[in-house]
CSV table of C-alpha atoms in Angstrom, one decimal:
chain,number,residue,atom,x,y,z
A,1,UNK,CA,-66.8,32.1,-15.3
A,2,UNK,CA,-67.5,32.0,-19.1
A,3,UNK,CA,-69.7,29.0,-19.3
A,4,UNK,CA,-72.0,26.7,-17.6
A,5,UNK,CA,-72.2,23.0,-18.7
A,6,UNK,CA,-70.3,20.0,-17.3
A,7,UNK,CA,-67.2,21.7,-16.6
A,8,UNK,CA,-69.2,24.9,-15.2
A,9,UNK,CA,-70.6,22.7,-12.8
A,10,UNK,CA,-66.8,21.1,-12.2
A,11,UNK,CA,-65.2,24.6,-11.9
A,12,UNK,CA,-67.9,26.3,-9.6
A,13,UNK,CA,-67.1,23.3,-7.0
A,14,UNK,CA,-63.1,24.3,-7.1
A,15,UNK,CA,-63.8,27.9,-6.9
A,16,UNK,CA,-66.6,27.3,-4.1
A,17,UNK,CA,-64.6,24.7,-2.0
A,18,UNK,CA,-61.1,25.6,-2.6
A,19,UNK,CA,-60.9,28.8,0.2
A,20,UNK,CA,-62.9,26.8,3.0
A,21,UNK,CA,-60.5,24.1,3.2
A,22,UNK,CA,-57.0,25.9,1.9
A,23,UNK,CA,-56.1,28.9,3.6
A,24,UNK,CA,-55.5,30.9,0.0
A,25,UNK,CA,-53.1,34.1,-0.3
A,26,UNK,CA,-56.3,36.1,-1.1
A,27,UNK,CA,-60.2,36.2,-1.0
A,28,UNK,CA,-62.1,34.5,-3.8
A,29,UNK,CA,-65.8,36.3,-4.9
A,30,UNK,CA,-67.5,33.8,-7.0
A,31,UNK,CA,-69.0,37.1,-8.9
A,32,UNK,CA,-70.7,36.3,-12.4
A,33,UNK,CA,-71.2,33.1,-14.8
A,34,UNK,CA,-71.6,34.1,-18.0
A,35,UNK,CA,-74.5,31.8,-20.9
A,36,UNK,CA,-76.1,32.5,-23.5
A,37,UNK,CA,-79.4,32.0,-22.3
A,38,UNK,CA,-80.4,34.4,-19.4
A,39,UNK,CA,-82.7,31.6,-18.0
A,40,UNK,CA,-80.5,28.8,-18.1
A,41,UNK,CA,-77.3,31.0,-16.8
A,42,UNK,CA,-79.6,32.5,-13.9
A,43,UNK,CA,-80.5,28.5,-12.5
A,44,UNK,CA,-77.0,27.9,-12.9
A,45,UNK,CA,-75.9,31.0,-10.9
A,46,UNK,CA,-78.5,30.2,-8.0
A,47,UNK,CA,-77.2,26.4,-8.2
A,48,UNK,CA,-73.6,27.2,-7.5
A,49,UNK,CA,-73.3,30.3,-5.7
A,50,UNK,CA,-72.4,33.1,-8.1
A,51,UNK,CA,-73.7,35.7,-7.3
A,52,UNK,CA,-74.9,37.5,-11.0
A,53,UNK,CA,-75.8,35.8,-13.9
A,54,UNK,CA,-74.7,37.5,-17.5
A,55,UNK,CA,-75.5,36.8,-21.4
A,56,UNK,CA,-72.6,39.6,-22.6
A,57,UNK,CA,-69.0,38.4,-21.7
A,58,UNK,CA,-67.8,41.2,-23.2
A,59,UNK,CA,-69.1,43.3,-21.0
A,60,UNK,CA,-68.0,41.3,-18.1
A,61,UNK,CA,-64.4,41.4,-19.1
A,62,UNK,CA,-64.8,45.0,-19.2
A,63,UNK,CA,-65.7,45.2,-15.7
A,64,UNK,CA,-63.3,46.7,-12.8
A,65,UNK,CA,-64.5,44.5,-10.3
A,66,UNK,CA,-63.4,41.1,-12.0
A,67,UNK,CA,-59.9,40.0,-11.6
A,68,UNK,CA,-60.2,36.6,-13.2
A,69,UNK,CA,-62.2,35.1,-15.7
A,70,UNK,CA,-62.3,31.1,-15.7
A,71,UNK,CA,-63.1,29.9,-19.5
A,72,UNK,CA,-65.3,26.8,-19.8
A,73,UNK,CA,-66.4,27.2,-23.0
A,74,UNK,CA,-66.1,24.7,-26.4
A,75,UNK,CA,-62.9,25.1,-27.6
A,76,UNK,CA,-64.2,27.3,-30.6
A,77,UNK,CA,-64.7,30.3,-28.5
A,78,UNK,CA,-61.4,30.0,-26.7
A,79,UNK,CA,-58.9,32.4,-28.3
A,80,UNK,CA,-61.6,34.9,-28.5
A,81,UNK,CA,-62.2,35.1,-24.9
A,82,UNK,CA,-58.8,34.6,-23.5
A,83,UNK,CA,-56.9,37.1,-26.1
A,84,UNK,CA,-59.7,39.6,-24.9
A,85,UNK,CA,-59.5,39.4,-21.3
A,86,UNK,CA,-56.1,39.1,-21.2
A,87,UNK,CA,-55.8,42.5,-23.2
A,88,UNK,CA,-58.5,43.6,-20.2
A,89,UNK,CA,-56.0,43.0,-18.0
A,90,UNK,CA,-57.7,39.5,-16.7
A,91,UNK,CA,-55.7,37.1,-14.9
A,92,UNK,CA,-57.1,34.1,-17.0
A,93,UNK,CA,-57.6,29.9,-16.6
A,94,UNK,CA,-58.8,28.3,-19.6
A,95,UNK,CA,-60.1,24.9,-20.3
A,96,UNK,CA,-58.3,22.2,-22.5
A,97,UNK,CA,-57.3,21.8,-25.4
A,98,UNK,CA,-56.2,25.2,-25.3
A,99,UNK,CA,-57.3,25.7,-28.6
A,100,UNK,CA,-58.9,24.4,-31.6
A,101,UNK,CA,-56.1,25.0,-33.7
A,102,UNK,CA,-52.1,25.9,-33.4
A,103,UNK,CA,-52.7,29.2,-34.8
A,104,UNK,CA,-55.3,30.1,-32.3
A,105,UNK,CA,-53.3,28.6,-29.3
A,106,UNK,CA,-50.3,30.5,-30.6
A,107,UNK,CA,-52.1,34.0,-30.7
A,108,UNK,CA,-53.3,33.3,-27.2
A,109,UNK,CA,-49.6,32.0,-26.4
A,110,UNK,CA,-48.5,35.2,-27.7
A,111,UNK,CA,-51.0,37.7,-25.7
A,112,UNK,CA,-50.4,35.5,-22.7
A,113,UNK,CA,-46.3,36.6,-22.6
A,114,UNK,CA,-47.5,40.4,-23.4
A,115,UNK,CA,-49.6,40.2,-20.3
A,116,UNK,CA,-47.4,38.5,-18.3
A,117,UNK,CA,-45.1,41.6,-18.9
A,118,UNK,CA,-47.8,43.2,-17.2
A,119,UNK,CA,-47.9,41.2,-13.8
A,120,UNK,CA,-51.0,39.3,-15.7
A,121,UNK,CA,-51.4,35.4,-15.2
A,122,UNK,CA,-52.5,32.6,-17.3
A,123,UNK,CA,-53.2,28.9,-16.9
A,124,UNK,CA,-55.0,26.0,-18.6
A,125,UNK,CA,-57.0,23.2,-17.1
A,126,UNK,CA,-55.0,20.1,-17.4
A,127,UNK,CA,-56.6,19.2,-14.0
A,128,UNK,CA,-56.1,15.6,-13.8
A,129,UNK,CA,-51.8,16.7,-12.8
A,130,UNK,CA,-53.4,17.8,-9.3
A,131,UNK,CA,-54.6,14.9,-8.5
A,132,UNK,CA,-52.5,13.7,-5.8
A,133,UNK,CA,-51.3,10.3,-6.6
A,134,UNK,CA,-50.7,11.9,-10.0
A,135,UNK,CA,-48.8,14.5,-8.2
A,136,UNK,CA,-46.8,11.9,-6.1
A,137,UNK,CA,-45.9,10.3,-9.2
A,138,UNK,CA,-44.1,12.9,-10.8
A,139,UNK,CA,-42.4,13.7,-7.4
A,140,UNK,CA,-41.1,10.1,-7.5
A,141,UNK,CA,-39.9,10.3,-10.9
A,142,UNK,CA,-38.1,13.5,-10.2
A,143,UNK,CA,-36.7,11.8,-6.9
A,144,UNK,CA,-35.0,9.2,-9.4
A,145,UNK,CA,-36.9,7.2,-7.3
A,146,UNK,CA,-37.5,4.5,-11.0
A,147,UNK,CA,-34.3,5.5,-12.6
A,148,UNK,CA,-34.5,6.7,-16.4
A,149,UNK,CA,-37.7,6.7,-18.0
A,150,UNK,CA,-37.1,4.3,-20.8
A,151,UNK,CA,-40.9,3.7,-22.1
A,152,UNK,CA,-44.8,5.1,-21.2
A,153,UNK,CA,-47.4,3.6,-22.0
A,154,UNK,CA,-49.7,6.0,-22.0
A,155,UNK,CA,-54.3,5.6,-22.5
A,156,UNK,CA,-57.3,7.2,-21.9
A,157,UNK,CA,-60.4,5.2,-22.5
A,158,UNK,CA,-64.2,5.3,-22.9
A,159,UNK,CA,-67.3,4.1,-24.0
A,160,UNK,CA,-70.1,6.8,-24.0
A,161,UNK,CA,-70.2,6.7,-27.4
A,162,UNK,CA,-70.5,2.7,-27.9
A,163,UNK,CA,-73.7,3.3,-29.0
A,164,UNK,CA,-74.2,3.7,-32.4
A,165,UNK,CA,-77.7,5.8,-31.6
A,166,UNK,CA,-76.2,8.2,-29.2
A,167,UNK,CA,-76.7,12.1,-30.2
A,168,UNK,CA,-74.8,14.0,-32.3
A,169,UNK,CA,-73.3,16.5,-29.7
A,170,UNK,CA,-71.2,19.6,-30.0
A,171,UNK,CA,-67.9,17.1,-29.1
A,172,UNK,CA,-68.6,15.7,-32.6
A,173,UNK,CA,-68.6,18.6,-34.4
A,174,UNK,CA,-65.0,19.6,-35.5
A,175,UNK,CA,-66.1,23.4,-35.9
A,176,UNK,CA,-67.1,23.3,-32.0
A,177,UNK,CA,-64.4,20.9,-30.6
A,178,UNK,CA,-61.7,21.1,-32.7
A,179,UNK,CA,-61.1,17.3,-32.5
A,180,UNK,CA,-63.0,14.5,-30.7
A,181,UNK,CA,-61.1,11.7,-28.8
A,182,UNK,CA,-57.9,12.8,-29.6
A,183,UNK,CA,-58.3,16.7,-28.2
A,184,UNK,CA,-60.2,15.8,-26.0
A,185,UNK,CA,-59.3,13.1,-24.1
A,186,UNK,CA,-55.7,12.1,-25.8
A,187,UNK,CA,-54.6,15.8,-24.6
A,188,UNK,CA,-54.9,14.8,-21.2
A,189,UNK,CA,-52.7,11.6,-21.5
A,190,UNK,CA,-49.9,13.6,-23.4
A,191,UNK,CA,-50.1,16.7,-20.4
A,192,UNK,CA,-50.0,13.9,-18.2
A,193,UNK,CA,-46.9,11.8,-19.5
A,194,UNK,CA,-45.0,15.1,-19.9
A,195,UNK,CA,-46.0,16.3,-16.5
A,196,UNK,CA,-44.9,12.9,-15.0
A,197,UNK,CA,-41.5,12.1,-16.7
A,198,UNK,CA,-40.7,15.7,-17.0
A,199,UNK,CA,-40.1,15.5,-20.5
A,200,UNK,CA,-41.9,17.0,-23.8
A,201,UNK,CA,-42.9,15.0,-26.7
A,202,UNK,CA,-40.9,15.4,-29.9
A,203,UNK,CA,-41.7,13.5,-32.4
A,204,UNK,CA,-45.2,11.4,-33.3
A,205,UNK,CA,-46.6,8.5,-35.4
A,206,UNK,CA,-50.1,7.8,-35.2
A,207,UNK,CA,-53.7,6.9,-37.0
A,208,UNK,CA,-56.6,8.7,-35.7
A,209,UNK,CA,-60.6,6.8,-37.2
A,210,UNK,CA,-64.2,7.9,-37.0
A,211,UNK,CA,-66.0,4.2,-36.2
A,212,UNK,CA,-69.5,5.8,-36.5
A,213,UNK,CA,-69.8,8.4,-39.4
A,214,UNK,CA,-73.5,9.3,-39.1
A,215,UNK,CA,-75.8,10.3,-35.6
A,216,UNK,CA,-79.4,11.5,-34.6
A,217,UNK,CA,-79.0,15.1,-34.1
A,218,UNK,CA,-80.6,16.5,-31.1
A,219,UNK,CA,-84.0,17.6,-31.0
A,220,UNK,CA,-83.3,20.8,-29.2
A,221,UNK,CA,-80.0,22.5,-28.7
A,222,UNK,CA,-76.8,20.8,-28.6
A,223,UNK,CA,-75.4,19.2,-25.6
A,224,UNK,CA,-74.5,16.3,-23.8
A,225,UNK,CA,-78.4,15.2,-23.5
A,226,UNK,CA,-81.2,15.7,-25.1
A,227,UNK,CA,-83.6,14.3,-27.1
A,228,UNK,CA,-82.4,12.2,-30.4
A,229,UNK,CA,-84.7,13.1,-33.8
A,230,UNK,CA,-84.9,10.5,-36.3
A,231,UNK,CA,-82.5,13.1,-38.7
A,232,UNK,CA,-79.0,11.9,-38.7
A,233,UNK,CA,-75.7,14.0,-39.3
A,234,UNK,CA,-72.5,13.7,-40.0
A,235,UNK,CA,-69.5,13.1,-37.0
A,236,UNK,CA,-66.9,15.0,-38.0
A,237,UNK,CA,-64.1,14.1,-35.3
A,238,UNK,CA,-62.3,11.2,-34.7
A,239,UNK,CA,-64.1,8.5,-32.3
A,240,UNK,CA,-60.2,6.6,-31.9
A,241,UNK,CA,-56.4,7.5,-31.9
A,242,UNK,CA,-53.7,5.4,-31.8
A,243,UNK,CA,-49.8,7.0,-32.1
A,244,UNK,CA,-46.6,6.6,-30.6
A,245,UNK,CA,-44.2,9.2,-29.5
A,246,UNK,CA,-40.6,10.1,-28.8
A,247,UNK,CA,-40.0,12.1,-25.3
A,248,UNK,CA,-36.9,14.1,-25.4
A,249,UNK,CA,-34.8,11.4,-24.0
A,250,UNK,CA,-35.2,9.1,-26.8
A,251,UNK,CA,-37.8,6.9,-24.5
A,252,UNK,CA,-40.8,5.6,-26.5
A,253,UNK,CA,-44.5,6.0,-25.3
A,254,UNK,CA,-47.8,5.0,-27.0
A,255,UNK,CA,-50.6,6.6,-26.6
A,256,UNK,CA,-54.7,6.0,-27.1
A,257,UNK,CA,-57.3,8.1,-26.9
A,258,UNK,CA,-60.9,6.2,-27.4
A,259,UNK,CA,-64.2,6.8,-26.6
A,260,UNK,CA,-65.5,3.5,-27.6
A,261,UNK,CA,-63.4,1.0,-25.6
A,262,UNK,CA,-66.3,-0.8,-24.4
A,263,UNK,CA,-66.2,-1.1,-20.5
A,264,UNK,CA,-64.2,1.4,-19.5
A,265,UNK,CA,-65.8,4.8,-17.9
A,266,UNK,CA,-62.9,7.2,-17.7
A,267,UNK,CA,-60.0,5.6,-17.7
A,268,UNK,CA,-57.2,7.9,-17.5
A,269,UNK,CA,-54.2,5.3,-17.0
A,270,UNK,CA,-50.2,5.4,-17.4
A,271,UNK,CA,-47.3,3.3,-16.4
A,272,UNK,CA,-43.8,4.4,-17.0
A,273,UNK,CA,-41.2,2.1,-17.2
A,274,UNK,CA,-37.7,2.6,-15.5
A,275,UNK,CA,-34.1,1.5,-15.1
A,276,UNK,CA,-34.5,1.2,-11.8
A,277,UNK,CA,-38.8,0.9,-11.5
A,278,UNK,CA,-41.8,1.6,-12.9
A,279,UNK,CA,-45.0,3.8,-11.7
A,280,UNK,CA,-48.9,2.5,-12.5
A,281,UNK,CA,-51.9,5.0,-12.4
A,282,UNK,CA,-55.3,4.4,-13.1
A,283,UNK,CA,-58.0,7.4,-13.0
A,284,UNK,CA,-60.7,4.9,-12.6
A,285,UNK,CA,-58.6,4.5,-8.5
A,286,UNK,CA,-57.5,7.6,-8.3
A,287,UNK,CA,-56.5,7.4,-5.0
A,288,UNK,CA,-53.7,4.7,-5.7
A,289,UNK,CA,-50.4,4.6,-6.9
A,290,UNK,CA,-48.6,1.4,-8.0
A,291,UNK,CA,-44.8,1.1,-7.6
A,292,UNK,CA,-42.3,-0.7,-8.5
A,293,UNK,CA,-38.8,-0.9,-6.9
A,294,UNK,CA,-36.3,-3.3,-9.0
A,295,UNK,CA,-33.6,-2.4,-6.5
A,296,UNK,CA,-35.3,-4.7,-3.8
A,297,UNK,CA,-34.3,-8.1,-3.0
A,298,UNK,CA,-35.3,-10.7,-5.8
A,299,UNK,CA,-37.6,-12.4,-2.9
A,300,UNK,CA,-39.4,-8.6,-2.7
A,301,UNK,CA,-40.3,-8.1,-6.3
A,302,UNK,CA,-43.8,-7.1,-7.6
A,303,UNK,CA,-45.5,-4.5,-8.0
A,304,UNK,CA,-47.1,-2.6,-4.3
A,305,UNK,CA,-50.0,-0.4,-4.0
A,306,UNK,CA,-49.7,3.0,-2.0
A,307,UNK,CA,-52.7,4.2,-0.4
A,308,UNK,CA,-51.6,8.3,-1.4
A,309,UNK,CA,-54.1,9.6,1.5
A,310,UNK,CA,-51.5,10.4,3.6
A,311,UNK,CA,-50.5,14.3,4.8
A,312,UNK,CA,-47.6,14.4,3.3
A,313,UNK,CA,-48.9,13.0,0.0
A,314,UNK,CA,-49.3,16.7,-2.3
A,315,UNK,CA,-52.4,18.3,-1.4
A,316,UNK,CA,-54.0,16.2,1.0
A,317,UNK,CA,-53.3,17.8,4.4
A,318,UNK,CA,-56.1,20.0,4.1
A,319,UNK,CA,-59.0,17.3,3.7
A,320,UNK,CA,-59.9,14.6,5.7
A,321,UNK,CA,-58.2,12.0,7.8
A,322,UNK,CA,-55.1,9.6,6.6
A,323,UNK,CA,-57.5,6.6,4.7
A,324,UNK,CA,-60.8,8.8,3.6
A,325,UNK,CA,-60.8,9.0,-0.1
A,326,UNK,CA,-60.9,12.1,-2.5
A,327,UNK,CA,-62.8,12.1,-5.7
A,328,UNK,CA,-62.9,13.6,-9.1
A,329,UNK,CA,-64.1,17.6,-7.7
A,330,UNK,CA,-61.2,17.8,-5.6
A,331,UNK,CA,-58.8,18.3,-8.3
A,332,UNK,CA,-60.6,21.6,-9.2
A,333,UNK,CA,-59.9,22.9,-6.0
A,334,UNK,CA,-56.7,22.0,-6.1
A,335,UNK,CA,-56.6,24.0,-9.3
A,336,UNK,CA,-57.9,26.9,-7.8
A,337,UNK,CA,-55.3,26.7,-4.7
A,338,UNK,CA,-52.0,26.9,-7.6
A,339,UNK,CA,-53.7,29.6,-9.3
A,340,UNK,CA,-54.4,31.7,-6.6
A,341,UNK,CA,-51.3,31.4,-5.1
A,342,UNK,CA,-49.1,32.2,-8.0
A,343,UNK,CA,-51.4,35.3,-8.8
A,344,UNK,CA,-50.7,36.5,-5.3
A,345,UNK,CA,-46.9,35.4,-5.3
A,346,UNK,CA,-46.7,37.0,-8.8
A,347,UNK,CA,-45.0,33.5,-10.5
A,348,UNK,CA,-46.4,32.0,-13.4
A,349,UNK,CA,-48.9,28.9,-12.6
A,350,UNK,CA,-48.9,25.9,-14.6
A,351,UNK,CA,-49.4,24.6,-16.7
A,352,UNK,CA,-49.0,27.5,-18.8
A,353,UNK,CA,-50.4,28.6,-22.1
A,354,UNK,CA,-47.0,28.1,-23.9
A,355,UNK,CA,-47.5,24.8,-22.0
A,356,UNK,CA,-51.4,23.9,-23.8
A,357,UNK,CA,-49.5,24.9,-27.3
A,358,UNK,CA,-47.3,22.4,-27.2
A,359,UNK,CA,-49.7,19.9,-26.8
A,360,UNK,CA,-51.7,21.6,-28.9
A,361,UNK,CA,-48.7,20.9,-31.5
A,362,UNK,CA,-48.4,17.3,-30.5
A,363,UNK,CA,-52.3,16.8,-31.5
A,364,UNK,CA,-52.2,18.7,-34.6
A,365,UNK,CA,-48.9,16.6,-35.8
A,366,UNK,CA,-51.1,13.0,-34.9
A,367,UNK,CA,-53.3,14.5,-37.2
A,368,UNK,CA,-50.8,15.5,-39.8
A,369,UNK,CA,-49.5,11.7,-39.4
A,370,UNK,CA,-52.6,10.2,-40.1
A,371,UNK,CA,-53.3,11.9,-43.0
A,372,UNK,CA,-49.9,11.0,-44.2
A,373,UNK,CA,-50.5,6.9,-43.6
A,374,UNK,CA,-49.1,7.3,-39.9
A,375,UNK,CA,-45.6,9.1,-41.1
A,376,UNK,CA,-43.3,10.0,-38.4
A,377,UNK,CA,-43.4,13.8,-37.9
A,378,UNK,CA,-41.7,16.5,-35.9
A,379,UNK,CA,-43.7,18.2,-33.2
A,380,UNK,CA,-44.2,22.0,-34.0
């Protein structure tokens, strides 16, 4: 694993949990994390059961004992990596966005199919599709269980950055993220809508704002904490988006991607509207589905909640009893369990890196729209 910050910490649970409750295809050796800092990667090692610590990924891509290398990087060092390990022969997952840019999401789209030629395997992290009612909800959809999809309303809010005095972190910098809500966050709403309905985005209208321009930089390092100096500098990703899109079916969603919608923690939500029902999700209760049958009798109308605990609900035979909840590590493992298996089945896992370009295409035309006073513009 290249990397050791939040999603290191995210990662190592999937990787260390995933082959004692999932009877996996093959054996999985958490073997090295790779940081920068030899201290900081060595605590982290120790912490969460790798068994080396590195500073040189270079040389641990190079390596005959590694088979996969899990990319947890900012977004800036993604090509890089994942064009290199591939070429090494790596079976390779890769956090989202895939990239920071179309071109670089396109070369490692590109060296993704070469290796693939070569029985090699590539994934990105769009975790949030294996959480189960998630999951369920796409199964419904494809089930016809709500008909046509005729409109998704799609959001996923925040408010960590509310505060006009919180730090200038690497999220805000565009040469390190790439983009800020809208990457960031908005990618996960547009994976999620086209995962659900089964349908890609085509076509996009949006407006994309920085609310606060200026923040304290940190006083050492840059991360999500630290202490704030009393030097300010500039935020150079967007705080908000707003944009609407066309699926492939002509359907309408609208989509927001905010970081300061006061109130709201991590609220992945989505609700898509059909000609026969509708489907409600809500990250913030993950383990609920709302749905909505408008076959039933007038006198049965409303919207119902399902508990998706059950064991035949996707993945959750292998934890705990119908009723006990899962929370927001689980889908990691769940990650690890559809990687491992398609490595070892030899099929290619999703979602795939052609997969992360196109949504890498839908961000980059939100931007293109809102630099072009919210135009409507194809996708790729």
């Amino acid at each position: 694993m290249i990397g050791h910050g939040f999603m290191g910490a995210a990662h190592s649970q999937g990787w260390r949990v995933a082959p004692r409750f999932f009877d996996l295809p093959a054996a999985v050796e958490m073997a090295v994390v790779v940081g920068r800092s030899e201290e900081s990667t060595r605590a982290a090692a120790e912490k969460w059961g790798w068994a080396e610590a590195a500073t040189d990924w270079r040389e641990v891509i190079a390596r005959d004992d590694i088979d996969i290398v899990d990319i947890v990087t900012p977004g800036d060092s993604h090509a890089e990596i994942a064009i290199a390990a591939l070429e090494a022969g790596k079976h390779v997952m890769c956090e989202k966005p895939l990239a920071n840019t179309v071109a670089e999401a396109e070369a490692m789209t590109a060296a993704a199919e070469r290796a693939a030629a070569q029985g090699v395997r590539s994934m990105v992290g769009f975790t949030y599709r294996r959480v189960p009612a998630a999951t369920f909800a796409r199964d419904l959809v494809a089930a016809g269980r709500i008909g046509e999809v005729r409109q998704v309303r799609a959001e996923y809010l925040q408010d960590w950055l509310s505060d006009a005095d919180a730090p200038l972190t690497w999220r805000l910098q565009k040469e390190r993220a790439g983009s800020g809500a809208l990457g960031d966050i908005g990618a996960h709403a547009i994976d999620l809508t086209e995962f659900i309905t089964g349908e890609h985005v085509t076509r996009v209208s949006g407006v994309v704002e920085t609310i606060v321009t200026e923040r304290p930089l940190l006083g050492e390092g840059i991360g999500l904490s630290g202490t704030a100096s009393a030097e300010r500098g500039a935020v150079t990703v967007d705080d908000l988006a707003l944009f609407t899109g066309r699926l492939e079916s002509g359907a309408l969603a609208s989509f927001e991607a905010s970081r300061f919608r006061t109130g709201r923690k991590n609220a992945l939500r989505i609700e898509v509207s059909g000609s026969a029902g509708a489907l409600s999700f809500d990250l913030e209760r993950m383990n609920e589905l709302e749905f909505y049958d408008a076959t039933a009798a007038e006198t049965e109308l409303g919207f119902r909640r399902i508990l998706v605990t059950e064991h035949d609900h996707p993945y959750v035979s292998a934890w705990w009893p119908t009723g006990h909840m899962l929370g927001y590590e689980h889908g990691f493992s769940h990650q690890v369990v559809d990687f491992v298996a398609a490595i070892a089945d030899g099929s290619q896992p999703h979602p795939s890196f052609a997969e992360g370009l196109h949504v890498q295409r839908v961000l980059d035309a939100v931007q293109q729209s809102s630099a072009q006073g919210s135009a409507w513009l194809d996708v790729g």
